[in-house]
Short mmCIF file of C-alpha atoms and ligand atoms in Angstrom, two decimals:
data_model
loop_
_atom_site.label_atom_id
_atom_site.label_comp_id
_atom_site.label_asym_id
_atom_site.label_seq_id
_atom_site.Cartn_x
_atom_site.Cartn_y
_atom_site.Cartn_z
CA MET A 1 49.41 -50.77 -84.17
CA GLU A 2 48.34 -49.78 -80.30
CA ILE A 3 50.23 -50.00 -77.42
CA ARG A 4 47.32 -51.54 -75.02
CA LYS A 5 49.76 -53.62 -72.45
CA VAL A 6 53.36 -52.81 -70.90
CA GLY A 7 56.08 -53.84 -69.49
CA VAL A 8 58.73 -52.26 -66.95
CA VAL A 9 61.70 -53.81 -66.30
CA GLY A 10 63.12 -53.01 -63.07
CA CYS A 11 61.25 -51.16 -59.83
CA GLY A 12 63.67 -49.06 -58.86
CA LEU A 13 63.46 -45.15 -58.48
CA MET A 14 62.54 -44.98 -62.16
CA GLY A 15 60.65 -48.65 -62.99
CA SER A 16 58.34 -48.03 -59.73
CA GLY A 17 57.73 -44.30 -61.32
CA ILE A 18 57.16 -45.68 -64.94
CA SER A 19 55.42 -47.93 -64.00
CA GLN A 20 52.82 -46.15 -61.37
CA VAL A 21 52.36 -43.42 -64.32
CA ALA A 22 51.72 -46.64 -66.25
CA VAL A 23 48.51 -48.19 -64.39
CA ALA A 24 47.43 -44.17 -63.47
CA ALA A 25 46.81 -44.05 -67.25
CA GLY A 26 44.98 -47.39 -67.49
CA PHE A 27 47.46 -49.35 -69.01
CA PRO A 28 47.97 -53.13 -67.86
CA THR A 29 51.30 -53.00 -66.69
CA VAL A 30 53.82 -55.73 -65.40
CA VAL A 31 56.98 -55.22 -63.96
CA SER A 32 59.83 -57.20 -62.56
CA GLU A 33 62.81 -56.98 -60.33
CA VAL A 34 65.48 -59.33 -59.48
CA ASN A 35 64.17 -60.46 -55.99
CA GLN A 36 60.93 -60.90 -54.07
CA GLU A 37 62.31 -58.09 -51.59
CA LEU A 38 63.05 -55.65 -54.48
CA LEU A 39 59.59 -56.30 -55.84
CA ASP A 40 57.69 -55.84 -52.89
CA LYS A 41 59.62 -52.95 -52.34
CA GLY A 42 59.05 -51.17 -55.35
CA ARG A 43 55.36 -52.09 -55.36
CA ALA A 44 55.52 -51.00 -51.59
CA SER A 45 56.52 -47.40 -52.88
CA ILE A 46 53.64 -47.03 -56.30
CA GLU A 47 51.26 -47.61 -53.47
CA ARG A 48 52.64 -44.85 -51.10
CA SER A 49 52.72 -42.80 -54.39
CA LEU A 50 49.11 -43.57 -54.80
CA THR A 51 48.14 -43.02 -51.44
CA LYS A 52 49.86 -39.70 -51.56
CA LEU A 53 47.78 -38.46 -54.41
CA VAL A 54 44.84 -39.72 -52.88
CA GLN A 55 45.54 -36.88 -49.88
CA LYS A 56 46.15 -34.52 -52.13
CA GLY A 57 42.61 -35.17 -54.02
CA GLU A 58 44.09 -35.84 -57.12
CA PHE A 59 42.92 -39.46 -57.19
CA SER A 60 40.05 -41.14 -56.14
CA ALA A 61 40.68 -44.22 -53.09
CA GLU A 62 39.05 -46.04 -56.29
CA GLN A 63 41.03 -44.73 -58.74
CA ARG A 64 44.28 -45.80 -56.81
CA SER A 65 42.81 -49.13 -56.61
CA GLN A 66 41.99 -49.78 -59.91
CA ALA A 67 45.14 -48.69 -60.94
CA LEU A 68 46.75 -51.10 -58.26
CA GLY A 69 45.10 -54.18 -59.80
CA ARG A 70 46.01 -53.35 -63.52
CA LEU A 71 49.89 -53.84 -61.46
CA GLN A 72 51.42 -57.17 -62.04
CA SER A 73 54.87 -57.95 -60.97
CA THR A 74 56.59 -61.03 -61.57
CA LEU A 75 60.63 -62.00 -60.80
CA THR A 76 60.70 -63.81 -65.18
CA LEU A 77 60.75 -62.06 -68.00
CA GLU A 78 58.29 -64.79 -69.77
CA GLU A 79 55.84 -62.72 -68.20
CA PHE A 80 56.28 -59.81 -70.88
CA ALA A 81 55.72 -62.17 -73.63
CA ASP A 82 52.23 -60.47 -74.92
CA CYS A 83 53.38 -57.17 -73.93
CA ASP A 84 53.28 -54.15 -76.92
CA LEU A 85 55.94 -51.91 -75.31
CA VAL A 86 58.64 -53.07 -73.46
CA ILE A 87 60.73 -50.04 -71.17
CA GLU A 88 63.85 -51.10 -69.89
CA ALA A 89 64.70 -49.28 -66.11
CA ILE A 90 67.48 -51.42 -64.82
CA VAL A 91 70.87 -50.24 -63.59
CA GLU A 92 73.20 -47.89 -65.73
CA ASP A 93 75.70 -50.97 -67.72
CA LEU A 94 75.85 -51.67 -70.74
CA ASP A 95 76.47 -55.20 -70.14
CA HIS A 96 73.63 -55.73 -68.17
CA LYS A 97 71.70 -54.11 -70.23
CA LYS A 98 72.74 -55.77 -73.35
CA ARG A 99 72.14 -59.56 -72.36
CA LEU A 100 68.78 -58.22 -70.55
CA PHE A 101 67.45 -56.73 -73.96
CA ALA A 102 69.24 -60.10 -76.09
CA GLU A 103 66.52 -62.01 -73.80
CA LEU A 104 63.69 -59.64 -74.22
CA ASP A 105 64.11 -60.02 -77.87
CA ARG A 106 63.72 -63.74 -77.66
CA LEU A 107 60.43 -63.65 -75.39
CA VAL A 108 58.38 -60.79 -76.33
CA LYS A 109 56.16 -60.88 -79.94
CA PRO A 110 57.97 -59.42 -82.26
CA GLU A 111 55.67 -57.01 -83.00
CA ALA A 112 56.24 -55.57 -79.76
CA LEU A 113 58.59 -52.31 -79.00
CA LEU A 114 61.99 -52.29 -76.66
CA ALA A 115 62.57 -49.29 -75.00
CA SER A 116 65.36 -47.86 -72.86
CA ASN A 117 65.00 -45.34 -70.06
CA THR A 118 69.51 -45.35 -69.73
CA SER A 119 70.35 -41.32 -69.38
CA SER A 120 73.70 -42.32 -70.69
CA ILE A 121 74.02 -45.13 -72.76
CA SER A 122 73.90 -45.27 -76.48
CA ILE A 123 70.37 -46.66 -77.89
CA THR A 124 71.87 -47.48 -80.91
CA GLU A 125 74.12 -49.82 -78.93
CA LEU A 126 71.74 -51.22 -76.58
CA MET A 127 69.41 -51.68 -80.00
CA THR A 128 72.42 -53.92 -81.39
CA ALA A 129 71.42 -56.50 -79.16
CA THR A 130 68.24 -57.55 -80.44
CA ARG A 131 67.21 -58.62 -84.16
CA ARG A 132 64.62 -55.70 -84.25
CA PRO A 133 66.27 -52.45 -84.69
CA SER A 134 63.80 -50.73 -86.37
CA ARG A 135 61.67 -51.40 -83.42
CA PHE A 136 63.95 -49.75 -80.39
CA LEU A 137 63.51 -47.07 -79.16
CA GLY A 138 64.67 -44.57 -76.24
CA LEU A 139 62.15 -43.28 -73.35
CA HIS A 140 63.75 -40.96 -71.41
CA PHE A 141 61.39 -40.04 -68.39
CA PHE A 142 62.53 -37.45 -65.78
CA ASN A 143 62.54 -38.12 -61.30
CA PRO A 144 60.70 -37.64 -59.79
CA VAL A 145 58.70 -39.42 -62.62
CA PRO A 146 55.38 -39.27 -61.18
CA LEU A 147 55.80 -34.46 -61.44
CA MET A 148 57.92 -34.40 -64.04
CA ARG A 149 56.48 -33.64 -67.30
CA LEU A 150 58.96 -34.76 -69.80
CA VAL A 151 59.68 -37.30 -72.01
CA GLU A 152 62.64 -37.74 -73.91
CA VAL A 153 61.60 -40.10 -77.18
CA VAL A 154 64.88 -41.24 -78.30
CA LYS A 155 65.07 -42.35 -82.29
CA THR A 156 68.20 -44.22 -83.83
CA VAL A 157 68.89 -43.90 -87.13
CA VAL A 158 66.87 -46.71 -87.74
CA THR A 159 64.15 -46.42 -85.75
CA ASP A 160 60.40 -46.89 -87.58
CA PRO A 161 58.89 -43.31 -87.96
CA GLU A 162 55.97 -45.80 -87.03
CA VAL A 163 57.82 -46.38 -83.48
CA VAL A 164 58.59 -43.02 -83.05
CA GLN A 165 54.82 -41.76 -83.35
CA LEU A 166 54.16 -44.56 -81.30
CA GLY A 167 56.65 -43.25 -78.92
CA LEU A 168 55.55 -39.68 -78.72
CA GLY A 169 51.62 -41.12 -78.38
CA PHE A 170 52.52 -43.31 -75.46
CA ALA A 171 54.35 -40.26 -73.36
CA ARG A 172 51.16 -38.34 -73.90
CA ARG A 173 48.65 -40.98 -73.22
CA LEU A 174 50.55 -40.72 -69.72
CA GLY A 175 50.09 -37.05 -69.25
CA LYS A 176 53.54 -35.90 -70.38
CA THR A 177 55.06 -33.46 -72.75
CA PRO A 178 56.98 -35.84 -75.41
CA VAL A 179 60.29 -34.52 -77.17
CA LEU A 180 61.78 -36.35 -79.93
CA THR A 181 66.01 -35.99 -79.73
CA ALA A 182 68.39 -37.98 -81.89
CA ASP A 183 70.73 -40.40 -79.99
CA ARG A 184 73.56 -38.22 -79.17
CA ALA A 185 74.75 -38.68 -75.61
CA GLY A 186 72.55 -36.26 -73.18
CA PHE A 187 70.05 -36.10 -75.38
CA ILE A 188 68.36 -32.87 -74.94
CA VAL A 189 68.46 -32.22 -71.51
CA ASN A 190 71.80 -32.92 -70.00
CA ARG A 191 73.50 -31.89 -73.37
CA LEU A 192 72.64 -28.43 -72.69
CA LEU A 193 72.39 -28.69 -68.72
CA ILE A 194 75.83 -30.33 -68.01
CA PRO A 195 77.89 -28.16 -69.73
CA TYR A 196 75.63 -25.10 -68.09
CA LEU A 197 76.80 -26.73 -64.61
CA THR A 198 80.19 -27.39 -64.81
CA ASP A 199 80.64 -24.31 -66.77
CA ALA A 200 79.63 -22.41 -63.39
CA VAL A 201 82.26 -24.64 -61.43
CA ARG A 202 85.09 -23.27 -64.21
CA ALA A 203 83.38 -19.54 -63.50
CA PHE A 204 84.34 -20.05 -59.91
CA GLU A 205 87.68 -21.51 -59.79
CA GLU A 206 88.49 -18.20 -62.54
CA GLY A 207 87.58 -16.18 -59.41
CA CYS A 208 84.38 -14.76 -61.79
CA GLY A 209 82.24 -14.80 -58.53
CA SER A 210 81.84 -17.04 -55.06
CA ILE A 211 79.66 -19.74 -54.92
CA GLU A 212 77.21 -18.04 -52.94
CA ASP A 213 77.24 -15.37 -55.10
CA ILE A 214 76.98 -17.11 -58.60
CA ASP A 215 74.22 -19.32 -57.07
CA GLN A 216 72.27 -16.37 -55.80
CA ALA A 217 72.62 -14.51 -59.64
CA MET A 218 71.53 -17.60 -61.62
CA LYS A 219 68.83 -17.35 -59.10
CA LEU A 220 67.60 -13.60 -58.85
CA GLY A 221 69.20 -12.97 -63.14
CA CYS A 222 67.45 -15.87 -64.85
CA ASN A 223 64.56 -17.00 -62.12
CA HIS A 224 66.46 -20.12 -62.00
CA PRO A 225 64.57 -21.84 -59.13
CA MET A 226 67.91 -22.90 -57.58
CA GLY A 227 71.88 -21.92 -58.43
CA PRO A 228 73.81 -24.23 -60.12
CA PHE A 229 75.95 -25.41 -57.46
CA THR A 230 73.24 -25.99 -55.91
CA LEU A 231 71.47 -27.79 -58.21
CA MET A 232 74.72 -30.01 -58.61
CA ASP A 233 74.39 -31.04 -54.85
CA PHE A 234 71.23 -31.97 -54.99
CA ILE A 235 71.49 -34.20 -58.61
CA GLY A 236 74.99 -35.51 -57.04
CA ILE A 237 78.92 -34.78 -57.68
CA ASP A 238 78.77 -38.34 -58.92
CA THR A 239 76.12 -38.04 -61.38
CA VAL A 240 77.35 -34.78 -63.09
CA HIS A 241 80.77 -36.24 -63.48
CA SER A 242 79.82 -39.06 -65.03
CA ILE A 243 77.58 -37.49 -67.16
CA ALA A 244 80.45 -34.81 -68.29
CA GLU A 245 82.87 -37.62 -68.99
CA ILE A 246 80.59 -39.42 -71.20
CA LEU A 247 79.57 -35.95 -72.88
CA PHE A 248 83.91 -35.40 -73.48
CA GLY A 249 83.78 -39.14 -74.35
CA GLU A 250 81.44 -38.64 -77.10
CA TYR A 251 81.93 -35.24 -78.66
CA ARG A 252 85.93 -35.00 -77.42
CA GLU A 253 85.44 -31.06 -76.83
CA LYS A 254 86.51 -29.25 -73.93
CA ARG A 255 83.41 -27.98 -73.01
CA PHE A 256 82.23 -30.82 -72.08
CA ALA A 257 84.81 -32.15 -69.72
CA PRO A 258 84.34 -32.16 -66.12
CA PRO A 259 87.03 -29.52 -64.56
CA PRO A 260 89.51 -30.07 -62.27
CA LEU A 261 87.97 -29.19 -59.01
CA LEU A 262 84.13 -31.55 -59.94
CA LYS A 263 87.23 -34.32 -60.46
CA ARG A 264 88.57 -33.69 -57.20
CA MET A 265 85.37 -33.17 -55.60
CA PHE A 266 84.22 -36.75 -57.02
CA LEU A 267 87.08 -38.36 -55.98
CA ALA A 268 86.98 -36.88 -52.48
CA GLY A 269 83.44 -38.90 -52.11
CA MET A 270 82.14 -35.25 -51.49
CA TYR A 271 78.75 -36.01 -53.47
CA GLY A 272 76.83 -33.50 -52.24
CA ARG A 273 74.07 -34.23 -50.16
CA LYS A 274 73.78 -37.63 -50.46
CA THR A 275 76.97 -37.73 -48.76
CA GLY A 276 76.52 -34.17 -46.87
CA LYS A 277 78.96 -33.09 -48.17
CA GLY A 278 79.54 -31.20 -51.81
CA PHE A 279 79.33 -27.31 -52.67
CA TYR A 280 78.04 -26.69 -49.52
CA ASP A 281 78.10 -28.86 -46.01
CA TYR A 282 74.57 -30.10 -45.06
CA GLY A 283 75.74 -31.02 -41.58
CA ASP A 284 72.78 -28.58 -40.65
CA ALA A 285 70.54 -29.32 -43.51
CA LYS A 286 67.88 -26.22 -42.92
CA ASN A 287 70.53 -24.40 -43.18
CA PRO A 288 74.07 -25.85 -45.58
CA LYS A 289 77.17 -23.59 -45.50
CA VAL A 290 79.09 -23.04 -48.53
CA ASN A 291 82.36 -25.25 -48.34
CA ARG A 292 86.09 -23.90 -48.58
CA LEU A 293 87.03 -25.42 -52.12
CA LEU A 294 89.77 -23.42 -52.85
P1 LIG B 301 67.32 -47.96 -59.36
O1 LIG B 301 69.12 -48.59 -58.71
O2 LIG B 301 67.08 -47.34 -58.13
O3 LIG B 301 66.69 -48.80 -59.99
C1 LIG B 301 67.62 -50.33 -61.02
C2 LIG B 301 66.20 -51.34 -60.72
O4 LIG B 301 66.79 -52.46 -61.60
C3 LIG B 301 67.10 -52.25 -58.98
O5 LIG B 301 66.15 -52.29 -58.16
C4 LIG B 301 67.42 -53.51 -59.88
O6 LIG B 301 67.40 -54.53 -58.86
C5 LIG B 301 66.80 -53.73 -60.91
N1 LIG B 301 67.46 -54.65 -62.16
C6 LIG B 301 68.71 -54.94 -62.41
N2 LIG B 301 68.76 -55.43 -62.95
C7 LIG B 301 67.93 -56.69 -63.44
C8 LIG B 301 67.09 -57.49 -64.39
N3 LIG B 301 68.17 -57.96 -65.08
N4 LIG B 301 65.81 -57.34 -64.24
C9 LIG B 301 64.85 -56.38 -63.71
N5 LIG B 301 65.07 -55.47 -62.47
C10 LIG B 301 67.07 -55.58 -62.38
O7 LIG B 301 68.09 -47.11 -60.48
P2 LIG B 301 67.38 -45.74 -61.11
O8 LIG B 301 67.86 -44.33 -60.48
O9 LIG B 301 65.55 -46.54 -61.38
O10 LIG B 301 67.80 -45.58 -62.90
C11 LIG B 301 67.64 -46.75 -63.61
C12 LIG B 301 67.35 -46.68 -64.87
O11 LIG B 301 66.95 -45.67 -65.63
C13 LIG B 301 69.09 -46.45 -65.25
O12 LIG B 301 69.56 -46.46 -66.74
C14 LIG B 301 69.18 -44.56 -65.43
O13 LIG B 301 70.03 -44.06 -66.13
C15 LIG B 301 67.91 -44.00 -65.75
N6 LIG B 301 67.88 -42.66 -65.38
C16 LIG B 301 67.64 -42.77 -64.05
C17 LIG B 301 67.17 -41.16 -63.22
C18 LIG B 301 67.39 -40.85 -61.97
O14 LIG B 301 67.40 -39.74 -61.89
N7 LIG B 301 67.91 -41.83 -61.30
C19 LIG B 301 66.85 -40.43 -64.34
C20 LIG B 301 66.36 -41.03 -66.07
C21 LIG B 301 67.01 -41.83 -66.21
#
């Protein structure tokens, strides 16, 4: 089997990025949304993003218009019937996703692959909503999709090896570098990244160093582009907290649990850059000042 036509459900932040890289790589792609307004918004963001690539000289104007010509947008799932691969990128909600997969399973041709871009829900659990468990996998892209080179290809205990190869090959055809991971909470990246970030909070709570010094230490000592507190403010304290809860729920080990300070910041709505306050205060966005948290 070969992947020729792609479907993407959801045209938000991730769905629009996935659709963009698929059409740019030459795949005829159908993308759906819940209403016309969101569909138009998603398409406009793909158009803007491709325009930027033309301005940067990475794409010609003709390549941009050819790519957009391969993009079909729809409000009905029936349009996915002849896709070879359908990638779900809707809201992170188990019931929502299971309902969608049950419907896709009924509508899409039986040999097609179904994939989820979920960050935290078990691929195995989503797979149970379908009657094609061996043709189900995770394709976890990173934000912003057009720039981030990694795709985690997630296999379950029943994913067919041919399907795994198709997933890896598809990611490569998008110009990405795939890595293979088993269906475990956090996959590879978040399983390693989130405990590192939450450990920085514990180190701070234990008096190991100040927020600025821990950030500086990891930047200069490990050549990281930014320190852990700056990174958590970027990702969002709500997101870091939620992934830590999910990892703790899966592994039941203290090292995965959200530390008390992170939980209090989450409860207080201090989500980082998106709310203007996190480990740093972004009142003056160009010159963030550390918050007094202890
Ligand atoms: P988002 O809110 O920007 O987009 C989700 C979109 O799905 C919304 O526009 C919504 O209207 C649409 N939608 C909901 N139900 C739908 C349905 N039944 N049919 C069609 N469209 C529907 O969210 P996002 O950040 O793009 O996240 C989408 C998925 O990607 C989530 O599972 C998330 O965990 C995962 N993810 C997110 C990131 C990230 O950094 N944001 C990274 C990797 C993976």
